[in-house]
């Protein structure tokens, strides 16, 4: 189960990268928002539509995943490792959550000097759910990789 | 490959950190962030291995990796499929990557924990623009070839600078003309030139241009801060977003439990982009040339190449002038100045001149003149030098200078201090100088 602090961090305007495995190959995706469920054991990530049927098939064969959440202002990063459980189409509630994420993320990257982040666009998306198994500190530095 | 690594140069300046994905022996993926993906050649990139141990372990069992790089200008993102080839712990690539890291570490005062372990070289198997998700990759603005070629204007600029350097007959003339020339011919508005001093252990700012915090005459240790690190490593350095790099280093410092030091950079306060190149001639480090801009991403690869060529030219020019002066016939009259450091007393040919602040000022002026041939000095640079121990009061310096001028008139008329207006004065030296500290 995630601590409350960690759950808050994952749902703030942090950069999110999801790693999956395709055969032997690592695959990276940029997510556009995360939601932690109330019992703090599952995280939902929003991914682009291009994360399609082929990716789903790979995930079913290879359900182990990792996601890194990084705060742009100070590079504080957490890595969540877990297991893929399901994929669904994003609905209206999901779209509202993504809109909020987008605002917060843009504000965060603007603060560190990125110009006009709103040039980044969102395509329609899918939601995937992960069961959280481990959390690691991933902030760059000698302590990166330590279990929390 | 439809896109080559060279097409991604704007993404490889370390502005936006890149995630690297790898797979462990049990099939679990892992993601770590790197501060920079380095260009090696059209088919290879290198990643700096500092801390990310899990990544290294994974590459040992499965050499495949994936990374995402972002162009900070267009926000276009590219996914790179990589295959780990080798780790380098020495050689030019390692040195260049290490120098950059060492500069950032020196600037944040954490040289001990921010070290490059190896430069990890990867073959780039494919480059795909990323679509969907957070950003749509817009088409590139320019043809890739265009951006990488040196422009005619820059070539002409270099030609003019080379002529300017060769024309200078005195070091002071060269130091006075070169930085304005960099501005006029290459558009570098803020620059400074440091020369080695103190037995090559220190660097002194010998010329500044366009900067507002006029630090002329102040000194740093070799190894101290970004510019000191460039002198130590003898590697050129380019930084696109200084606050980002320092923030990254400070994040690591917090994790390491050490506190990152202040950003001490004489003469380039407020700079966001920086280029610095060591001045080396005949294998000897003679100084550092630096240019800064308050804009982010002000300099690209091409600018860095042009700047480094200019630095090499001026290094050769300075070296030649220093050597010419050493070989020039010495004036018949030689005066032996001696500073007794214990009681801060100044002697000329064993005769007492003055002591305290006036003696320290005289010593500073004579030393700089002897080394650089400089004759024009400012009250401001004297006030800025903590070694002179000037009290706060503004009129104090004027009175010390007046005292020194008078004492020199009496004891050594061959050396004169002549006011030049606007807080400046000339040091006129009509004899050979011999300086010894005891």
Coordinates of C-alpha atoms in Angstrom, one line a residue:
Chain A
X1 CA 0.0 0.0 0.0
X2 CA 1.3 3.5 -0.8
X3 CA 1.7 6.1 1.9
X4 CA -0.5 9.1 1.7
X5 CA 2.5 11.3 0.9
X6 CA 3.5 9.1 -2.0
X7 CA 0.0 9.0 -3.3
X8 CA -0.2 12.8 -3.2
X9 CA 3.1 13.0 -5.0
X10 CA 2.1 10.6 -7.8
X11 CA -1.1 12.7 -8.4
X12 CA 0.6 16.1 -8.5
X13 CA 2.0 17.8 -11.7
X14 CA 4.9 15.4 -12.0
X15 CA 6.4 14.0 -15.2
X16 CA 5.4 10.4 -15.7
X17 CA 7.3 7.7 -17.7
X18 CA 5.9 4.2 -17.9
X19 CA 8.2 1.3 -18.9
X20 CA 6.9 -2.0 -20.2
X21 CA 8.6 -5.0 -21.8
X22 CA 8.2 -6.2 -25.3
X23 CA 9.9 -9.6 -25.5
X24 CA 13.4 -8.6 -24.3
X25 CA 13.0 -4.9 -25.2
X26 CA 12.2 -2.1 -22.9
X27 CA 9.5 0.2 -24.1
X28 CA 8.8 3.7 -22.7
X29 CA 5.6 5.7 -22.7
X30 CA 4.9 9.2 -21.5
X31 CA 1.7 9.3 -19.4
X32 CA -0.6 12.2 -19.1
X33 CA -1.7 11.9 -15.5
X34 CA -2.0 9.4 -12.7
X35 CA -4.8 8.5 -10.2
X36 CA -4.3 6.5 -7.0
X37 CA -7.4 4.5 -5.9
X38 CA -8.7 5.1 -2.4
X39 CA -7.2 2.0 -0.8
X40 CA -3.8 3.1 -2.3
X41 CA -2.9 -0.2 -3.9
X42 CA -3.7 0.6 -7.5
X43 CA -2.5 3.4 -9.8
X44 CA -4.2 4.4 -13.0
X45 CA -2.1 5.9 -15.7
X46 CA -3.4 7.7 -18.8
X47 CA -1.6 6.8 -22.1
X48 CA -2.1 7.9 -25.7
X49 CA -4.3 6.0 -28.0
X50 CA -1.3 4.8 -29.9
X51 CA -0.8 2.5 -26.9
X52 CA -3.1 0.2 -28.8
X53 CA -4.0 -3.4 -29.2
X54 CA -0.4 -4.5 -29.9
X55 CA 0.8 -3.0 -26.7
X56 CA -2.0 -4.5 -24.8
X57 CA -1.2 -8.0 -26.1
X58 CA 2.5 -7.5 -25.0
X59 CA 1.3 -6.3 -21.5
X60 CA -0.8 -9.4 -21.1
X61 CA 2.2 -11.6 -21.9
X62 CA 4.5 -9.4 -19.8
X63 CA 2.5 -7.7 -17.0
X64 CA 5.5 -6.5 -15.0
X65 CA 5.8 -2.7 -15.4
X66 CA 7.7 0.3 -13.8
X67 CA 6.7 4.0 -13.7
X68 CA 8.8 6.9 -12.7
X69 CA 7.3 10.1 -11.3
X70 CA 9.6 13.2 -11.3
X71 CA 9.0 16.7 -10.0
X72 CA 10.5 19.1 -12.5
X73 CA 11.6 21.7 -9.8
X74 CA 14.0 19.5 -7.9
X75 CA 14.1 16.2 -9.7
X76 CA 12.6 14.4 -6.7
X77 CA 11.6 11.0 -8.3
X78 CA 9.9 7.9 -7.2
X79 CA 9.7 4.6 -9.2
X80 CA 6.7 2.4 -8.7
X81 CA 7.0 -1.3 -9.8
X82 CA 3.9 -3.4 -10.2
X83 CA 1.7 -5.6 -12.3
X84 CA -0.6 -4.6 -15.1
X85 CA -4.2 -5.5 -14.3
X86 CA -6.5 -3.9 -16.9
X87 CA -6.9 -1.4 -19.7
X88 CA -10.0 0.6 -20.5
X89 CA -11.0 3.6 -22.7
X90 CA -10.8 6.9 -20.9
X91 CA -14.2 8.4 -20.0
X92 CA -15.3 11.9 -19.1
X93 CA -14.1 11.8 -15.5
X94 CA -10.7 10.6 -16.8
X95 CA -10.6 13.5 -19.2
X96 CA -11.3 16.0 -16.5
X97 CA -8.5 14.5 -14.4
X98 CA -6.1 14.7 -17.3
X99 CA -7.1 18.3 -17.9
X100 CA -6.1 19.1 -14.3
X101 CA -2.9 17.2 -14.6
X102 CA -2.0 19.0 -17.7
X103 CA -2.5 22.4 -16.0
X104 CA -0.4 21.4 -13.0
X105 CA 2.3 19.9 -15.2
X106 CA 2.5 22.9 -17.4
X107 CA 2.8 25.2 -14.4
X108 CA 5.6 23.1 -13.0
X109 CA 7.7 23.0 -16.2
X110 CA 7.0 26.7 -16.9
X111 CA 8.5 27.4 -13.5
X112 CA 11.8 25.7 -14.5
X113 CA 12.0 27.8 -17.7
X114 CA 10.3 25.7 -20.4
X115 CA 8.7 28.1 -22.9
X116 CA 5.0 27.7 -23.9
X117 CA 4.5 24.1 -22.7
X118 CA 0.9 24.3 -23.9
X119 CA 2.3 23.5 -27.4
X120 CA 2.2 20.0 -26.1
X121 CA -1.1 18.4 -27.1
X122 CA -3.0 15.5 -25.7
X123 CA -4.5 12.9 -28.0
X124 CA -7.4 10.8 -26.8
X125 CA -6.3 8.3 -24.3
X126 CA -6.6 4.9 -22.7
X127 CA -6.3 4.2 -18.9
X128 CA -4.3 1.3 -17.6
X129 CA -4.3 0.1 -14.1
X130 CA -1.3 -1.2 -12.2
X131 CA -1.2 -3.1 -8.9
X132 CA 1.6 -1.4 -6.8
X133 CA 4.2 -3.8 -5.5
X134 CA 7.3 -1.8 -4.7
X135 CA 8.3 1.9 -4.5
X136 CA 11.9 3.1 -4.9
X137 CA 13.5 6.4 -4.4
X138 CA 14.8 7.5 -7.9
X139 CA 16.0 11.0 -7.3
X140 CA 19.4 11.4 -9.1
X141 CA 22.2 10.8 -6.7
X142 CA 24.0 8.1 -4.8
X143 CA 20.7 7.0 -3.1
X144 CA 18.9 6.3 -6.3
X145 CA 17.3 2.9 -6.4
X146 CA 16.8 2.5 -2.6
X147 CA 13.5 1.0 -1.5
X148 CA 11.1 3.2 0.3
Chain B
X1 CA 18.1 5.2 -40.1
X2 CA 15.9 8.0 -41.5
X3 CA 17.0 10.3 -38.7
X4 CA 20.6 10.3 -37.5
X5 CA 21.9 11.2 -34.1
X6 CA 23.3 14.5 -35.5
X7 CA 19.7 15.5 -36.4
X8 CA 18.9 15.4 -32.7
X9 CA 21.7 17.8 -31.5
X10 CA 19.2 20.3 -30.1
X11 CA 17.8 17.5 -27.9
X12 CA 21.3 16.6 -26.6
X13 CA 22.2 19.7 -24.7
X14 CA 21.0 18.4 -21.4
X15 CA 18.1 20.9 -21.0
X16 CA 15.5 18.3 -20.4
X17 CA 16.7 15.1 -18.6
X18 CA 16.1 11.8 -20.4
X19 CA 14.6 8.6 -19.0
X20 CA 16.4 5.4 -19.8
X21 CA 14.5 2.1 -19.7
X22 CA 16.2 -1.3 -19.3
X23 CA 15.1 -4.8 -18.4
X24 CA 16.3 -6.9 -15.5
X25 CA 17.2 -10.6 -15.6
X26 CA 13.7 -11.5 -14.3
X27 CA 12.0 -9.4 -17.0
X28 CA 11.1 -6.5 -14.8
X29 CA 11.6 -3.1 -16.5
X30 CA 13.4 -0.2 -14.9
X31 CA 13.5 3.5 -15.5
X32 CA 16.2 6.0 -14.4
X33 CA 16.8 9.6 -15.4
X34 CA 20.1 10.8 -16.9
X35 CA 21.2 14.4 -16.9
X36 CA 22.5 14.2 -20.5
X37 CA 22.6 12.1 -23.6
X38 CA 25.9 12.9 -25.4
X39 CA 26.5 12.9 -29.1
X40 CA 29.3 10.5 -30.1
X41 CA 28.8 10.1 -33.9
X42 CA 25.9 9.6 -36.3
X43 CA 25.1 6.2 -35.0
X44 CA 26.2 6.4 -31.3
X45 CA 25.3 8.2 -28.1
X46 CA 26.9 8.1 -24.7
X47 CA 25.3 8.2 -21.3
X48 CA 27.0 9.4 -18.2
X49 CA 27.2 6.7 -15.6
X50 CA 27.3 8.3 -12.2
X51 CA 24.9 6.6 -9.9
X52 CA 22.3 4.5 -11.6
X53 CA 23.3 1.1 -10.5
X54 CA 20.2 -0.8 -11.4
X55 CA 20.6 0.4 -15.0
X56 CA 24.2 -0.9 -15.1
X57 CA 23.2 -4.3 -13.7
X58 CA 20.4 -4.7 -16.2
X59 CA 22.6 -3.8 -19.1
X60 CA 25.0 -6.5 -18.0
X61 CA 22.3 -9.2 -18.6
X62 CA 20.4 -7.4 -21.4
X63 CA 22.1 -4.8 -23.5
X64 CA 18.9 -3.3 -25.0
X65 CA 17.8 0.1 -23.7
X66 CA 15.3 2.8 -24.7
X67 CA 15.4 6.5 -24.1
X68 CA 13.3 9.6 -24.9
X69 CA 14.9 12.9 -25.8
X70 CA 13.1 16.2 -26.1
X71 CA 14.0 19.2 -28.2
X72 CA 13.7 22.1 -25.7
X73 CA 12.9 24.5 -28.5
X74 CA 10.1 22.7 -30.4
X75 CA 9.2 20.2 -27.5
X76 CA 9.4 17.5 -30.2
X77 CA 10.1 14.1 -28.5
X78 CA 12.0 11.2 -30.0
X79 CA 12.3 7.6 -28.9
X80 CA 15.7 6.1 -29.3
X81 CA 16.3 2.3 -29.3
X82 CA 19.7 1.6 -28.0
X83 CA 22.1 -1.3 -27.7
X84 CA 24.8 -1.0 -25.0
X85 CA 28.3 -1.4 -26.6
X86 CA 31.0 -0.5 -24.1
X87 CA 32.0 1.5 -21.1
X88 CA 34.9 4.0 -21.4
X89 CA 36.8 5.1 -18.3
X90 CA 39.4 7.1 -20.2
X91 CA 40.0 8.8 -23.5
X92 CA 38.6 11.9 -25.2
X93 CA 34.9 11.0 -24.8
X94 CA 35.3 10.2 -21.1
X95 CA 37.4 13.4 -20.5
X96 CA 34.8 15.6 -22.3
X97 CA 31.9 14.2 -20.3
X98 CA 33.9 14.2 -17.1
X99 CA 34.9 17.9 -17.6
X100 CA 31.3 18.9 -17.9
X101 CA 30.2 17.0 -14.8
X102 CA 33.2 18.3 -12.9
X103 CA 32.4 21.9 -13.8
X104 CA 28.8 21.5 -12.5
X105 CA 30.1 19.8 -9.4
X106 CA 32.7 22.5 -8.8
X107 CA 30.0 25.2 -9.2
X108 CA 27.8 23.6 -6.6
X109 CA 30.7 22.7 -4.2
X110 CA 30.2 19.0 -4.4
X111 CA 33.1 17.6 -6.3
X112 CA 33.4 14.6 -4.1
X113 CA 30.1 12.9 -4.8
X114 CA 29.3 14.1 -8.3
X115 CA 31.8 12.0 -10.3
X116 CA 31.7 10.3 -13.6
X117 CA 32.3 6.5 -13.3
X118 CA 32.2 5.8 -17.0
X119 CA 31.0 7.0 -20.3
X120 CA 28.6 4.3 -21.5
X121 CA 28.5 4.1 -25.3
X122 CA 25.4 2.8 -27.1
X123 CA 24.6 2.0 -30.7
X124 CA 21.5 3.8 -31.8
X125 CA 19.3 1.2 -33.6
X126 CA 16.4 3.5 -34.4
X127 CA 15.0 7.0 -33.8
X128 CA 11.3 7.5 -34.0
X129 CA 9.4 10.8 -33.5
X130 CA 6.9 10.2 -30.8
X131 CA 3.3 10.9 -31.6
X132 CA 0.3 11.1 -29.3
X133 CA 0.6 11.1 -25.5
X134 CA 1.7 14.4 -24.1
X135 CA 3.2 16.0 -27.2
X136 CA 2.9 15.8 -31.0
X137 CA 6.3 16.1 -32.7
X138 CA 6.1 19.1 -35.0
X139 CA 8.1 18.9 -38.2
X140 CA 11.6 20.3 -37.8
X141 CA 11.9 24.0 -38.6
X142 CA 15.1 23.8 -40.6
X143 CA 16.9 21.4 -42.8
X144 CA 19.3 19.5 -40.5
X145 CA 22.3 20.3 -42.8
X146 CA 21.8 24.0 -42.6
X147 CA 22.0 24.3 -38.8
X148 CA 25.3 22.3 -38.6
X149 CA 27.3 24.3 -41.1
X150 CA 29.3 27.3 -40.0
X151 CA 27.8 30.4 -41.5
X152 CA 29.8 32.7 -43.8
X153 CA 29.3 35.4 -41.2
X154 CA 31.0 33.4 -38.5
X155 CA 33.9 32.5 -40.8
X156 CA 34.4 36.2 -41.6
X157 CA 34.2 36.9 -37.9
X158 CA 36.9 34.5 -37.2
X159 CA 39.0 35.9 -40.0
X160 CA 38.7 39.4 -38.5
X161 CA 39.5 38.2 -35.0
X162 CA 42.6 36.4 -36.2
X163 CA 43.8 39.6 -37.9
X164 CA 43.1 41.6 -34.7
X165 CA 45.1 39.1 -32.6
X166 CA 48.1 39.2 -35.0
X167 CA 48.0 43.0 -35.2
X168 CA 48.4 43.4 -31.4
X169 CA 52.0 44.4 -30.5
X170 CA 51.5 44.4 -26.7
X171 CA 49.6 42.1 -24.4
X172 CA 47.7 45.0 -22.9
X173 CA 46.6 46.0 -26.4
X174 CA 45.4 42.5 -27.2
X175 CA 43.6 42.2 -23.9
X176 CA 41.9 45.5 -24.6
X177 CA 40.8 44.7 -28.1
X178 CA 40.0 41.0 -28.1
X179 CA 36.7 40.9 -26.1
X180 CA 35.2 43.9 -27.9
X181 CA 36.2 42.1 -31.1
X182 CA 34.4 38.9 -30.0
X183 CA 31.2 41.1 -29.5
X184 CA 31.5 42.9 -32.8
X185 CA 32.5 40.0 -34.9
X186 CA 30.8 37.0 -33.3
X187 CA 28.0 38.7 -31.4
X188 CA 29.2 37.6 -28.0
X189 CA 28.0 40.5 -25.8
X190 CA 29.3 39.3 -22.4
X191 CA 32.8 37.8 -22.1
X192 CA 35.8 37.6 -19.9
X193 CA 39.3 36.4 -20.2
X194 CA 41.3 35.0 -17.3
X195 CA 45.0 34.6 -17.2
X196 CA 47.0 32.1 -15.1
X197 CA 48.9 33.5 -12.1
X198 CA 50.3 32.4 -8.8
X199 CA 52.4 29.7 -10.4
X200 CA 49.4 28.5 -12.5
X201 CA 47.4 27.7 -9.4
X202 CA 45.1 30.7 -9.8
X203 CA 43.3 32.6 -12.5
X204 CA 42.9 36.3 -12.6
X205 CA 40.3 38.2 -14.6
X206 CA 42.5 40.1 -17.1
X207 CA 39.7 41.5 -19.3
X208 CA 35.9 41.8 -19.2
X209 CA 33.4 43.0 -21.7
X210 CA 29.8 43.9 -21.4
X211 CA 29.4 42.6 -17.9
X212 CA 27.9 44.8 -15.2
X213 CA 29.5 43.4 -12.1
X214 CA 33.0 44.4 -13.3
X215 CA 35.2 41.9 -11.5
X216 CA 38.5 42.9 -13.3
X217 CA 41.5 41.8 -11.3
X218 CA 39.7 39.3 -9.0
X219 CA 41.1 35.8 -8.7
X220 CA 39.8 32.3 -8.5
X221 CA 41.6 29.0 -7.8
X222 CA 42.2 26.5 -10.6
X223 CA 39.4 23.9 -10.0
X224 CA 37.1 26.4 -8.3
X225 CA 33.7 26.9 -9.9
X226 CA 32.8 26.4 -13.6
X227 CA 35.7 28.4 -15.0
X228 CA 38.3 26.9 -12.6
X229 CA 37.1 23.5 -13.6
X230 CA 37.6 24.3 -17.3
X231 CA 41.1 25.3 -16.5
X232 CA 41.8 22.2 -14.5
X233 CA 40.3 19.8 -17.1
X234 CA 41.5 21.8 -20.1
X235 CA 38.3 20.9 -21.8
X236 CA 35.8 23.4 -23.4
X237 CA 32.4 23.6 -21.8
X238 CA 29.0 24.7 -23.0
X239 CA 26.0 25.0 -20.8
X240 CA 22.5 25.9 -22.1
X241 CA 20.6 26.4 -19.0
X242 CA 22.8 26.9 -16.0
X243 CA 20.0 27.0 -13.4
X244 CA 18.8 23.6 -14.7
X245 CA 22.2 22.0 -14.4
X246 CA 22.8 23.4 -10.9
X247 CA 19.3 22.3 -9.8
X248 CA 20.1 18.7 -11.0
X249 CA 23.4 18.8 -9.1
X250 CA 21.7 20.2 -6.0
X251 CA 19.1 17.4 -6.1
X252 CA 22.0 14.9 -6.0
X253 CA 23.6 16.9 -3.2
X254 CA 20.5 16.7 -1.0
X255 CA 20.3 13.0 -1.5
X256 CA 24.0 12.7 -0.7
X257 CA 23.4 14.6 2.5
X258 CA 25.8 17.4 1.6
X259 CA 24.8 21.0 1.0
X260 CA 25.5 22.4 -2.4
X261 CA 27.6 25.6 -2.2
X262 CA 26.7 29.0 -3.7
X263 CA 27.0 29.7 -7.4
X264 CA 30.2 31.6 -7.3
X265 CA 31.0 32.8 -10.8
X266 CA 32.9 36.1 -11.0
X267 CA 31.9 38.2 -13.9
X268 CA 29.1 36.1 -15.3
X269 CA 26.4 36.5 -12.6
X270 CA 23.0 36.0 -14.1
X271 CA 24.2 34.1 -17.1
X272 CA 22.0 31.2 -18.2
X273 CA 24.1 30.1 -21.2
X274 CA 27.8 29.8 -21.0
X275 CA 30.7 28.8 -23.2
X276 CA 34.2 28.5 -21.8
X277 CA 37.4 27.3 -23.3
X278 CA 40.9 26.7 -21.8
X279 CA 43.6 28.9 -23.3
X280 CA 46.4 26.5 -24.0
X281 CA 49.6 27.2 -26.0
X282 CA 52.6 24.9 -26.4
X283 CA 51.0 22.6 -23.9
X284 CA 50.9 25.3 -21.2
X285 CA 47.7 26.5 -19.6
X286 CA 47.7 30.3 -19.9
X287 CA 44.1 31.1 -19.0
X288 CA 40.4 30.6 -19.7
X289 CA 38.1 32.4 -22.1
X290 CA 34.4 32.5 -21.3
X291 CA 31.3 34.0 -22.9
X292 CA 27.8 34.2 -21.3
X293 CA 24.3 35.2 -22.2
X294 CA 21.3 35.8 -20.0
X295 CA 19.2 33.9 -22.6
X296 CA 18.7 30.2 -22.3
X297 CA 20.0 28.0 -25.2
X298 CA 21.9 31.0 -26.6
X299 CA 24.7 28.9 -28.0
X300 CA 24.7 25.8 -30.2
X301 CA 27.3 23.3 -31.3
X302 CA 28.4 25.6 -34.1
X303 CA 28.9 28.5 -31.8
X304 CA 30.9 26.4 -29.5
X305 CA 33.2 25.3 -32.4
X306 CA 33.7 28.9 -33.6
X307 CA 34.3 30.1 -30.0
X308 CA 36.9 27.4 -29.4
X309 CA 38.8 28.3 -32.5
X310 CA 38.8 31.9 -31.4
X311 CA 40.1 30.8 -28.0
X312 CA 42.9 28.8 -29.6
X313 CA 43.9 31.8 -31.7
X314 CA 44.0 34.2 -28.8
X315 CA 45.9 31.7 -26.7
X316 CA 48.6 31.5 -29.3
X317 CA 48.6 35.3 -29.5
X318 CA 49.0 35.8 -25.8
X319 CA 51.7 33.2 -25.6
X320 CA 53.6 34.9 -28.4
X321 CA 53.4 38.3 -26.8
X322 CA 54.4 37.0 -23.4
X323 CA 57.4 35.3 -24.9
X324 CA 58.4 38.4 -27.0
X325 CA 58.4 40.4 -23.8
X326 CA 60.6 37.9 -22.1
X327 CA 63.1 38.1 -24.9
X328 CA 63.0 41.9 -25.4
X329 CA 66.0 43.9 -24.3
X330 CA 65.5 45.0 -20.8
X331 CA 65.7 48.7 -19.9
X332 CA 69.1 49.7 -18.4
X333 CA 67.6 50.8 -15.1
X334 CA 66.3 48.0 -13.0
X335 CA 64.5 48.6 -9.7
X336 CA 64.2 45.8 -7.2
X337 CA 60.9 45.9 -5.3
X338 CA 60.5 43.8 -2.3
X339 CA 57.3 43.1 -0.3
X340 CA 57.8 42.0 3.3
X341 CA 54.7 39.9 3.8
X342 CA 54.9 39.7 7.6
X343 CA 54.6 43.4 8.2
X344 CA 53.2 44.4 4.8
X345 CA 56.1 46.7 4.1
X346 CA 57.3 47.7 0.6
X347 CA 61.0 48.4 -0.2
X348 CA 62.6 49.5 -3.4
X349 CA 66.3 48.7 -3.7
X350 CA 66.3 47.9 0.0
X351 CA 64.9 51.3 0.9
X352 CA 61.6 51.6 2.7
X353 CA 58.7 53.0 0.7
X354 CA 55.4 52.4 2.5
X355 CA 53.5 49.8 4.4
X356 CA 49.9 48.4 4.9
X357 CA 47.2 49.0 2.4
X358 CA 49.3 51.3 0.2
X359 CA 52.0 48.7 0.0
X360 CA 49.6 46.0 -0.9
X361 CA 48.0 48.2 -3.6
X362 CA 51.5 48.9 -5.0
X363 CA 52.3 45.2 -5.1
X364 CA 49.1 44.3 -6.9
X365 CA 49.7 46.9 -9.6
X366 CA 53.3 46.1 -10.1
X367 CA 52.6 42.3 -10.3
X368 CA 49.8 42.7 -12.8
X369 CA 52.0 45.1 -14.8
X370 CA 54.9 42.8 -14.8
X371 CA 52.8 39.8 -15.9
X372 CA 50.3 41.3 -18.3
X373 CA 51.9 44.6 -19.3
X374 CA 48.7 46.4 -18.2
X375 CA 49.0 50.1 -17.4
X376 CA 45.4 51.2 -17.0
X377 CA 43.7 50.3 -13.6
X378 CA 40.4 51.2 -12.0
X379 CA 39.6 52.2 -8.4
X380 CA 36.7 49.8 -8.7
X381 CA 38.9 46.7 -9.1
X382 CA 41.0 47.7 -6.2
X383 CA 37.9 48.1 -4.0
X384 CA 36.6 44.7 -5.1
X385 CA 39.8 42.9 -4.1
X386 CA 39.4 41.6 -0.5
X387 CA 43.2 40.9 -0.3
X388 CA 43.8 44.6 -0.1
X389 CA 41.8 44.8 3.2
X390 CA 40.4 48.2 2.3
X391 CA 38.0 49.6 5.0
X392 CA 34.4 50.3 3.8
X393 CA 34.9 54.1 3.6
X394 CA 34.9 55.3 -0.1
X395 CA 37.4 58.1 0.3
X396 CA 39.9 55.8 1.9
X397 CA 41.2 54.3 -1.3
X398 CA 41.8 57.7 -2.8
X399 CA 43.8 58.8 0.1
X400 CA 45.9 55.5 0.0
X401 CA 46.5 56.0 -3.7
X402 CA 47.6 59.6 -3.1
X403 CA 50.0 58.5 -0.3
X404 CA 51.4 55.8 -2.6
X405 CA 51.8 58.3 -5.5
X406 CA 53.7 60.7 -3.2
X407 CA 55.9 58.0 -1.7
X408 CA 56.8 56.6 -5.2
X409 CA 57.7 60.1 -6.4
X410 CA 60.2 60.4 -3.5
X411 CA 61.7 56.9 -3.5
X412 CA 61.3 55.7 -7.1
X413 CA 60.4 58.3 -9.7
X414 CA 60.7 55.6 -12.5
X415 CA 57.3 54.3 -11.4
X416 CA 54.5 56.8 -11.4
X417 CA 50.8 56.7 -10.7
X418 CA 49.0 59.1 -13.0
X419 CA 45.2 59.8 -12.6
X420 CA 43.3 59.1 -15.9
X421 CA 39.9 60.4 -14.9
X422 CA 36.6 58.5 -14.3
X423 CA 38.0 56.5 -11.4
X424 CA 41.0 55.2 -13.4
X425 CA 44.7 55.7 -13.3
X426 CA 47.8 54.8 -15.3
X427 CA 50.8 53.1 -14.0
X428 CA 53.8 54.4 -15.8
X429 CA 56.9 52.3 -15.6
X430 CA 60.2 53.6 -17.0
X431 CA 62.5 50.9 -15.6
X432 CA 62.9 47.2 -15.5
X433 CA 61.1 45.6 -12.6
X434 CA 62.2 42.8 -10.3
X435 CA 59.7 41.7 -7.7
X436 CA 60.3 39.5 -4.7
X437 CA 58.1 38.6 -1.8
X438 CA 59.8 37.7 1.5

